[in-house]
mmCIF file with all atom_site columns, C-alpha atoms in Angstrom:
data_model
loop_
_atom_site.group_PDB
_atom_site.id
_atom_site.type_symbol
_atom_site.label_atom_id
_atom_site.label_alt_id
_atom_site.label_comp_id
_atom_site.label_asym_id
_atom_site.label_entity_id
_atom_site.label_seq_id
_atom_site.pdbx_PDB_ins_code
_atom_site.Cartn_x
_atom_site.Cartn_y
_atom_site.Cartn_z
_atom_site.occupancy
_atom_site.B_iso_or_equiv
_atom_site.pdbx_formal_charge
_atom_site.auth_seq_id
_atom_site.auth_comp_id
_atom_site.auth_asym_id
_atom_site.auth_atom_id
_atom_site.pdbx_PDB_model_num
ATOM 1   C CA . MET A 1 1   ? -93.047  127.523 50.765 1.00 43.00 ? 1   MET A CA 1
ATOM 2   C CA . SER A 1 2   ? -95.984  129.035 49.003 1.00 43.00 ? 2   SER A CA 1
ATOM 3   C CA . SER A 1 3   ? -96.129  129.415 45.284 1.00 45.00 ? 3   SER A CA 1
ATOM 4   C CA . GLY A 1 4   ? -97.030  132.773 43.937 1.00 45.00 ? 4   GLY A CA 1
ATOM 5   C CA . THR A 1 5   ? -96.816  135.011 46.991 1.00 44.00 ? 5   THR A CA 1
ATOM 6   C CA . SER A 1 6   ? -97.347  138.388 45.361 1.00 44.00 ? 6   SER A CA 1
ATOM 7   C CA . ALA A 1 7   ? -95.299  141.408 46.316 1.00 53.00 ? 7   ALA A CA 1
ATOM 8   C CA . LYS A 1 8   ? -98.413  143.395 47.204 1.00 72.00 ? 8   LYS A CA 1
ATOM 9   C CA . PHE A 1 9   ? -99.942  140.753 49.503 1.00 78.00 ? 9   PHE A CA 1
ATOM 10  C CA . GLY A 1 10  ? -97.618  139.329 52.114 1.00 77.00 ? 10  GLY A CA 1
ATOM 11  C CA . GLY A 1 11  ? -96.039  140.049 55.457 1.00 88.00 ? 11  GLY A CA 1
ATOM 12  C CA . GLN A 1 12  ? -98.274  142.084 57.745 1.00 93.00 ? 12  GLN A CA 1
ATOM 13  C CA . GLN A 1 13  ? -101.224 142.058 55.303 1.00 94.00 ? 13  GLN A CA 1
ATOM 14  C CA . MET A 1 14  ? -101.128 138.274 55.105 1.00 95.00 ? 14  MET A CA 1
ATOM 15  C CA . LEU A 1 15  ? -100.799 138.013 58.884 1.00 96.00 ? 15  LEU A CA 1
ATOM 16  C CA . ASP A 1 16  ? -103.846 140.253 59.381 1.00 96.00 ? 16  ASP A CA 1
ATOM 17  C CA . PHE A 1 17  ? -105.855 138.274 56.812 1.00 97.00 ? 17  PHE A CA 1
ATOM 18  C CA . ILE A 1 18  ? -104.975 134.931 58.423 1.00 97.00 ? 18  ILE A CA 1
ATOM 19  C CA . THR A 1 19  ? -105.640 136.019 62.008 1.00 97.00 ? 19  THR A CA 1
ATOM 20  C CA . HIS A 1 20  ? -108.952 137.621 60.984 1.00 97.00 ? 20  HIS A CA 1
ATOM 21  C CA . SER A 1 21  ? -109.963 134.450 59.133 1.00 97.00 ? 21  SER A CA 1
ATOM 22  C CA . LEU A 1 22  ? -109.041 132.250 62.090 1.00 97.00 ? 22  LEU A CA 1
ATOM 23  C CA . ASP A 1 23  ? -110.999 134.519 64.423 1.00 97.00 ? 23  ASP A CA 1
ATOM 24  C CA . GLN A 1 24  ? -114.050 134.408 62.133 1.00 96.00 ? 24  GLN A CA 1
ATOM 25  C CA . GLU A 1 25  ? -113.877 130.606 62.115 1.00 96.00 ? 25  GLU A CA 1
ATOM 26  C CA . LYS A 1 26  ? -113.806 130.523 65.947 1.00 97.00 ? 26  LYS A CA 1
ATOM 27  C CA . ALA A 1 27  ? -110.163 129.573 66.505 1.00 97.00 ? 27  ALA A CA 1
ATOM 28  C CA . GLU A 1 28  ? -109.204 130.025 70.152 1.00 97.00 ? 28  GLU A CA 1
ATOM 29  C CA . ASP A 1 29  ? -106.236 131.712 71.858 1.00 96.00 ? 29  ASP A CA 1
ATOM 30  C CA . ILE A 1 30  ? -104.699 133.181 68.702 1.00 97.00 ? 30  ILE A CA 1
ATOM 31  C CA . VAL A 1 31  ? -101.099 134.277 69.284 1.00 96.00 ? 31  VAL A CA 1
ATOM 32  C CA . THR A 1 32  ? -98.903  135.998 66.704 1.00 95.00 ? 32  THR A CA 1
ATOM 33  C CA . ILE A 1 33  ? -95.124  135.969 66.882 1.00 94.00 ? 33  ILE A CA 1
ATOM 34  C CA . ASP A 1 34  ? -92.895  138.312 64.875 1.00 93.00 ? 34  ASP A CA 1
ATOM 35  C CA . LEU A 1 35  ? -90.043  136.224 63.468 1.00 92.00 ? 35  LEU A CA 1
ATOM 36  C CA . ARG A 1 36  ? -88.383  138.982 61.457 1.00 90.00 ? 36  ARG A CA 1
ATOM 37  C CA . GLY A 1 37  ? -84.716  139.038 62.370 1.00 86.00 ? 37  GLY A CA 1
ATOM 38  C CA . LYS A 1 38  ? -85.078  135.847 64.440 1.00 87.00 ? 38  LYS A CA 1
ATOM 39  C CA . SER A 1 39  ? -85.608  133.197 61.763 1.00 85.00 ? 39  SER A CA 1
ATOM 40  C CA . GLN A 1 40  ? -85.539  132.813 58.019 1.00 88.00 ? 40  GLN A CA 1
ATOM 41  C CA . ILE A 1 41  ? -88.465  130.366 57.939 1.00 90.00 ? 41  ILE A CA 1
ATOM 42  C CA . ALA A 1 42  ? -91.098  133.131 57.806 1.00 92.00 ? 42  ALA A CA 1
ATOM 43  C CA . ASP A 1 43  ? -91.838  136.699 58.861 1.00 93.00 ? 43  ASP A CA 1
ATOM 44  C CA . PHE A 1 44  ? -94.592  135.699 61.294 1.00 96.00 ? 44  PHE A CA 1
ATOM 45  C CA . MET A 1 45  ? -95.856  132.673 63.165 1.00 96.00 ? 45  MET A CA 1
ATOM 46  C CA . VAL A 1 46  ? -99.448  132.206 64.263 1.00 97.00 ? 46  VAL A CA 1
ATOM 47  C CA . ILE A 1 47  ? -100.396 129.712 66.956 1.00 97.00 ? 47  ILE A CA 1
ATOM 48  C CA . CYS A 1 48  ? -104.010 128.928 67.793 1.00 98.00 ? 48  CYS A CA 1
ATOM 49  C CA . SER A 1 49  ? -106.253 126.169 69.069 1.00 97.00 ? 49  SER A CA 1
ATOM 50  C CA . GLY A 1 50  ? -109.279 124.320 67.794 1.00 96.00 ? 50  GLY A CA 1
ATOM 51  C CA . ARG A 1 51  ? -111.663 122.559 70.170 1.00 96.00 ? 51  ARG A CA 1
ATOM 52  C CA . SER A 1 52  ? -111.580 119.189 68.388 1.00 95.00 ? 52  SER A CA 1
ATOM 53  C CA . THR A 1 53  ? -109.632 117.258 65.759 1.00 95.00 ? 53  THR A CA 1
ATOM 54  C CA . ARG A 1 54  ? -112.370 118.098 63.276 1.00 95.00 ? 54  ARG A CA 1
ATOM 55  C CA . GLN A 1 55  ? -112.145 121.841 63.987 1.00 96.00 ? 55  GLN A CA 1
ATOM 56  C CA . VAL A 1 56  ? -108.328 121.805 63.784 1.00 96.00 ? 56  VAL A CA 1
ATOM 57  C CA . GLY A 1 57  ? -108.478 120.343 60.271 1.00 95.00 ? 57  GLY A CA 1
ATOM 58  C CA . SER A 1 58  ? -111.377 122.569 59.269 1.00 95.00 ? 58  SER A CA 1
ATOM 59  C CA . LEU A 1 59  ? -109.586 125.753 60.366 1.00 96.00 ? 59  LEU A CA 1
ATOM 60  C CA . ALA A 1 60  ? -106.551 124.882 58.248 1.00 96.00 ? 60  ALA A CA 1
ATOM 61  C CA . GLU A 1 61  ? -108.657 123.956 55.235 1.00 96.00 ? 61  GLU A CA 1
ATOM 62  C CA . LYS A 1 62  ? -110.783 127.114 55.451 1.00 97.00 ? 62  LYS A CA 1
ATOM 63  C CA . VAL A 1 63  ? -107.833 129.509 55.757 1.00 96.00 ? 63  VAL A CA 1
ATOM 64  C CA . SER A 1 64  ? -105.988 127.716 52.961 1.00 97.00 ? 64  SER A CA 1
ATOM 65  C CA . ASP A 1 65  ? -109.044 127.960 50.691 1.00 97.00 ? 65  ASP A CA 1
ATOM 66  C CA . LEU A 1 66  ? -109.520 131.669 51.466 1.00 96.00 ? 66  LEU A CA 1
ATOM 67  C CA . LEU A 1 67  ? -105.863 132.441 50.708 1.00 95.00 ? 67  LEU A CA 1
ATOM 68  C CA . LYS A 1 68  ? -106.124 130.604 47.391 1.00 96.00 ? 68  LYS A CA 1
ATOM 69  C CA . GLN A 1 69  ? -109.486 132.064 46.330 1.00 96.00 ? 69  GLN A CA 1
ATOM 70  C CA . GLN A 1 70  ? -108.950 135.672 47.396 1.00 94.00 ? 70  GLN A CA 1
ATOM 71  C CA . HIS A 1 71  ? -105.190 136.117 46.888 1.00 93.00 ? 71  HIS A CA 1
ATOM 72  C CA . GLY A 1 72  ? -103.920 133.261 44.721 1.00 93.00 ? 72  GLY A CA 1
ATOM 73  C CA . ILE A 1 73  ? -101.665 132.004 47.535 1.00 93.00 ? 73  ILE A CA 1
ATOM 74  C CA . LEU A 1 74  ? -101.066 128.269 47.653 1.00 94.00 ? 74  LEU A CA 1
ATOM 75  C CA . THR A 1 75  ? -100.320 126.846 51.088 1.00 95.00 ? 75  THR A CA 1
ATOM 76  C CA . ARG A 1 76  ? -98.800  123.583 52.208 1.00 95.00 ? 76  ARG A CA 1
ATOM 77  C CA . ILE A 1 77  ? -100.607 121.753 54.986 1.00 95.00 ? 77  ILE A CA 1
ATOM 78  C CA . GLU A 1 78  ? -99.087  119.007 57.129 1.00 95.00 ? 78  GLU A CA 1
ATOM 79  C CA . GLY A 1 79  ? -100.769 116.909 59.832 1.00 93.00 ? 79  GLY A CA 1
ATOM 80  C CA . LYS A 1 80  ? -104.381 117.406 58.787 1.00 89.00 ? 80  LYS A CA 1
ATOM 81  C CA . GLY A 1 81  ? -105.006 113.653 58.804 1.00 86.00 ? 81  GLY A CA 1
ATOM 82  C CA . GLN A 1 82  ? -104.166 113.385 62.501 1.00 87.00 ? 82  GLN A CA 1
ATOM 83  C CA . GLY A 1 83  ? -106.026 116.522 63.558 1.00 85.00 ? 83  GLY A CA 1
ATOM 84  C CA . ASP A 1 84  ? -103.950 117.077 66.709 1.00 94.00 ? 84  ASP A CA 1
ATOM 85  C CA . TRP A 1 85  ? -101.540 119.608 65.211 1.00 96.00 ? 85  TRP A CA 1
ATOM 86  C CA . VAL A 1 86  ? -101.738 121.109 61.734 1.00 97.00 ? 86  VAL A CA 1
ATOM 87  C CA . LEU A 1 87  ? -98.913  123.132 60.222 1.00 97.00 ? 87  LEU A CA 1
ATOM 88  C CA . MET A 1 88  ? -99.708  125.561 57.409 1.00 96.00 ? 88  MET A CA 1
ATOM 89  C CA . ASP A 1 89  ? -96.948  127.175 55.395 1.00 96.00 ? 89  ASP A CA 1
ATOM 90  C CA . ALA A 1 90  ? -98.166  130.280 53.582 1.00 94.00 ? 90  ALA A CA 1
ATOM 91  C CA . GLY A 1 91  ? -94.697  131.651 52.876 1.00 91.00 ? 91  GLY A CA 1
ATOM 92  C CA . ASP A 1 92  ? -94.500  134.846 54.931 1.00 93.00 ? 92  ASP A CA 1
ATOM 93  C CA . VAL A 1 93  ? -96.692  133.329 57.655 1.00 96.00 ? 93  VAL A CA 1
ATOM 94  C CA . VAL A 1 94  ? -96.479  129.892 59.269 1.00 97.00 ? 94  VAL A CA 1
ATOM 95  C CA . VAL A 1 95  ? -99.585  128.765 61.144 1.00 97.00 ? 95  VAL A CA 1
ATOM 96  C CA . HIS A 1 96  ? -99.760  126.103 63.866 1.00 97.00 ? 96  HIS A CA 1
ATOM 97  C CA . ILE A 1 97  ? -103.254 124.908 64.793 1.00 98.00 ? 97  ILE A CA 1
ATOM 98  C CA . PHE A 1 98  ? -103.450 122.610 67.825 1.00 97.00 ? 98  PHE A CA 1
ATOM 99  C CA . ARG A 1 99  ? -105.929 120.814 69.983 1.00 97.00 ? 99  ARG A CA 1
ATOM 100 C CA . PRO A 1 100 ? -105.503 122.502 73.404 1.00 97.00 ? 100 PRO A CA 1
ATOM 101 C CA . GLU A 1 101 ? -103.834 119.493 75.083 1.00 96.00 ? 101 GLU A CA 1
ATOM 102 C CA . VAL A 1 102 ? -101.274 119.144 72.301 1.00 96.00 ? 102 VAL A CA 1
ATOM 103 C CA . ARG A 1 103 ? -100.566 122.874 72.330 1.00 96.00 ? 103 ARG A CA 1
ATOM 104 C CA . GLU A 1 104 ? -99.929  122.749 76.074 1.00 95.00 ? 104 GLU A CA 1
ATOM 105 C CA . PHE A 1 105 ? -97.576  119.786 75.623 1.00 95.00 ? 105 PHE A CA 1
ATOM 106 C CA . TYR A 1 106 ? -95.377  121.424 72.957 1.00 94.00 ? 106 TYR A CA 1
ATOM 107 C CA . GLN A 1 107 ? -95.555  125.008 74.282 1.00 92.00 ? 107 GLN A CA 1
ATOM 108 C CA . LEU A 1 108 ? -94.263  126.675 71.097 1.00 91.00 ? 108 LEU A CA 1
ATOM 109 C CA . GLU A 1 109 ? -94.973  130.109 72.527 1.00 89.00 ? 109 GLU A CA 1
ATOM 110 C CA . LYS A 1 110 ? -92.298  129.573 75.176 1.00 88.00 ? 110 LYS A CA 1
ATOM 111 C CA . MET A 1 111 ? -89.784  128.706 72.492 1.00 86.00 ? 111 MET A CA 1
ATOM 112 C CA . TRP A 1 112 ? -90.412  131.805 70.336 1.00 82.00 ? 112 TRP A CA 1
ATOM 113 C CA . LEU A 1 113 ? -91.746  134.576 72.575 1.00 76.00 ? 113 LEU A CA 1
ATOM 114 C CA . PRO A 1 114 ? -89.612  136.576 75.017 1.00 72.00 ? 114 PRO A CA 1
ATOM 115 C CA . SER A 1 115 ? -89.866  134.887 78.429 1.00 62.00 ? 115 SER A CA 1
ATOM 116 C CA . ASP A 1 116 ? -91.954  137.652 80.052 1.00 61.00 ? 116 ASP A CA 1
ATOM 117 C CA . GLU A 1 117 ? -94.459  137.687 77.180 1.00 60.00 ? 117 GLU A CA 1
ATOM 118 C CA . ALA A 1 118 ? -94.698  133.868 77.121 1.00 50.00 ? 118 ALA A CA 1
ATOM 119 C CA . ALA A 1 119 ? -95.338  133.836 80.867 1.00 51.00 ? 119 ALA A CA 1
ATOM 120 C CA . SER A 1 120 ? -98.175  136.368 80.548 1.00 55.00 ? 120 SER A CA 1
ATOM 121 C CA . LYS A 1 121 ? -99.762  134.307 77.742 1.00 52.00 ? 121 LYS A CA 1
ATOM 122 C CA . ALA A 1 122 ? -99.516  131.160 79.897 1.00 49.00 ? 122 ALA A CA 1
ATOM 123 C CA . THR A 1 123 ? -101.279 132.811 82.842 1.00 43.00 ? 123 THR A CA 1
ATOM 124 C CA . LYS A 1 124 ? -104.190 133.882 80.608 1.00 49.00 ? 124 LYS A CA 1
ATOM 125 C CA . SER A 1 125 ? -104.878 130.285 79.515 1.00 45.00 ? 125 SER A CA 1
#
């Protein structure tokens, strides 16, 4: 988990900051999932794609740096060396950044979203 998540910056504010940052850095197909009441791992999950292994790693690094510089939030990053799937743990928000083929293979949205919502996301891809 993150160290130093402050009481005044977390939850929805952190989610908004992360999704805005990912959007600014050109992440694709950003999906947010509300985990409150469903899991104790985090309040929210963000799933997005990067076009290449380099962009996947870069997205994670950039968001992690912004959280640290602007809010003092330390994140844990796993999988950056591979670049196929990076997991970021920011405490209240867990972020999965995939290459599109890997995202399609694992289909995390289907696991966490209600079936009708997951189906509508799949048809948009």
